[in-house]
Amino acid sequence: GLQSGSALKVSTNALTTGKAIEIDGGAGLTTGALLSITSSVTGNSKASAGIVQLTATSLDEGKAIVVDVAGLTSGTGLEMTSNTALTTGHLLHLKTTSNQATKPVLITADAVTSGTIVHVDAAGLTTGNGLLLEGGTSTTMTSGALLKLQTSSTTPSAGVMQVIANAVTTGKIVRIDGNALTSGTGFLLSSTSNQLASSGKVGSIVANSATAGIGLDISTTGLQSGSALKVSTNALTTGKAIEIDG
């Protein structure tokens, strides 16, 4: 059989608004397909260039692939679900080497109100990570961030960021490691508002149902100079630097 060359070649260099190949139909489609590609290739270094190839190296402003599923409700626009043998491979790999890219991956769902934009389900996770963001080396990261949450909402009563781990008993819900820290800050909660009301709080720890244990624990067992706790209130007049009510 054919080992090199093309079994079917369509040349349409002058094509502008037309279509080189068009398949029209499928109104009654159930388990069938308008286009089916099947390959039994297996083994090391096989299909390294892809079973399906789309080459458009001169494309700069258009779109390489367009999938129009305007009427989709409970279906799926793109599905890859049958894999059971994955080890070091990837179900999806997106890569760019451009240093001018601003949004290599963009998901727009501005009309969604009560749904979930991105859902990662990793129920069997033990020592792995549900999401790993890795970047910034040595002094390369300055004003950037690996994770940034931004909203213009004025009343996010449940929190702009929520961590729900109500089943945790003896573990840790949030952990921050900064073992090389010198003059930096491990955790900063900042507000420049000068309109804070008497009921407002820049920070709050609530454990009203606790009957034993410790509400806040500061451990600096190796401290020889400096301060385990520092409160600065240079403009204080009639207020209190620390208030204990109970």
Short mmCIF file of N, CA, C and O in Angstrom, two decimals, residues 181-189:
data_model
loop_
_atom_site.label_atom_id
_atom_site.label_comp_id
_atom_site.label_asym_id
_atom_site.label_seq_id
_atom_site.Cartn_x
_atom_site.Cartn_y
_atom_site.Cartn_z
N LEU A 181 13.07 33.53 52.91
CA LEU A 181 12.66 34.91 53.19
C LEU A 181 13.70 35.64 54.05
O LEU A 181 14.20 35.10 55.03
N THR A 182 14.01 36.88 53.66
CA THR A 182 14.92 37.71 54.45
C THR A 182 14.23 39.01 54.83
O THR A 182 13.72 39.16 55.93
N SER A 183 14.19 39.97 53.91
CA SER A 183 13.55 41.25 54.20
C SER A 183 12.15 41.33 53.58
O SER A 183 11.50 42.38 53.66
N GLY A 184 11.71 40.26 52.98
CA GLY A 184 10.40 40.24 52.35
C GLY A 184 9.28 39.99 53.35
O GLY A 184 9.49 39.99 54.56
N THR A 185 8.09 39.77 52.84
CA THR A 185 6.89 39.55 53.67
C THR A 185 6.22 38.26 53.23
O THR A 185 5.95 38.08 52.04
N GLY A 186 5.95 37.38 54.18
CA GLY A 186 5.33 36.10 53.86
C GLY A 186 3.85 36.24 53.51
O GLY A 186 3.34 35.56 52.63
N PHE A 187 3.15 37.14 54.20
CA PHE A 187 1.72 37.32 53.95
C PHE A 187 1.38 38.78 54.19
O PHE A 187 1.69 39.34 55.25
N LEU A 188 0.76 39.42 53.21
CA LEU A 188 0.42 40.84 53.31
C LEU A 188 -1.06 41.03 53.02
O LEU A 188 -1.54 40.66 51.95
N LEU A 189 -1.77 41.60 53.97
CA LEU A 189 -3.16 41.98 53.79
C LEU A 189 -3.22 43.50 53.91
O LEU A 189 -2.97 44.04 54.98
#
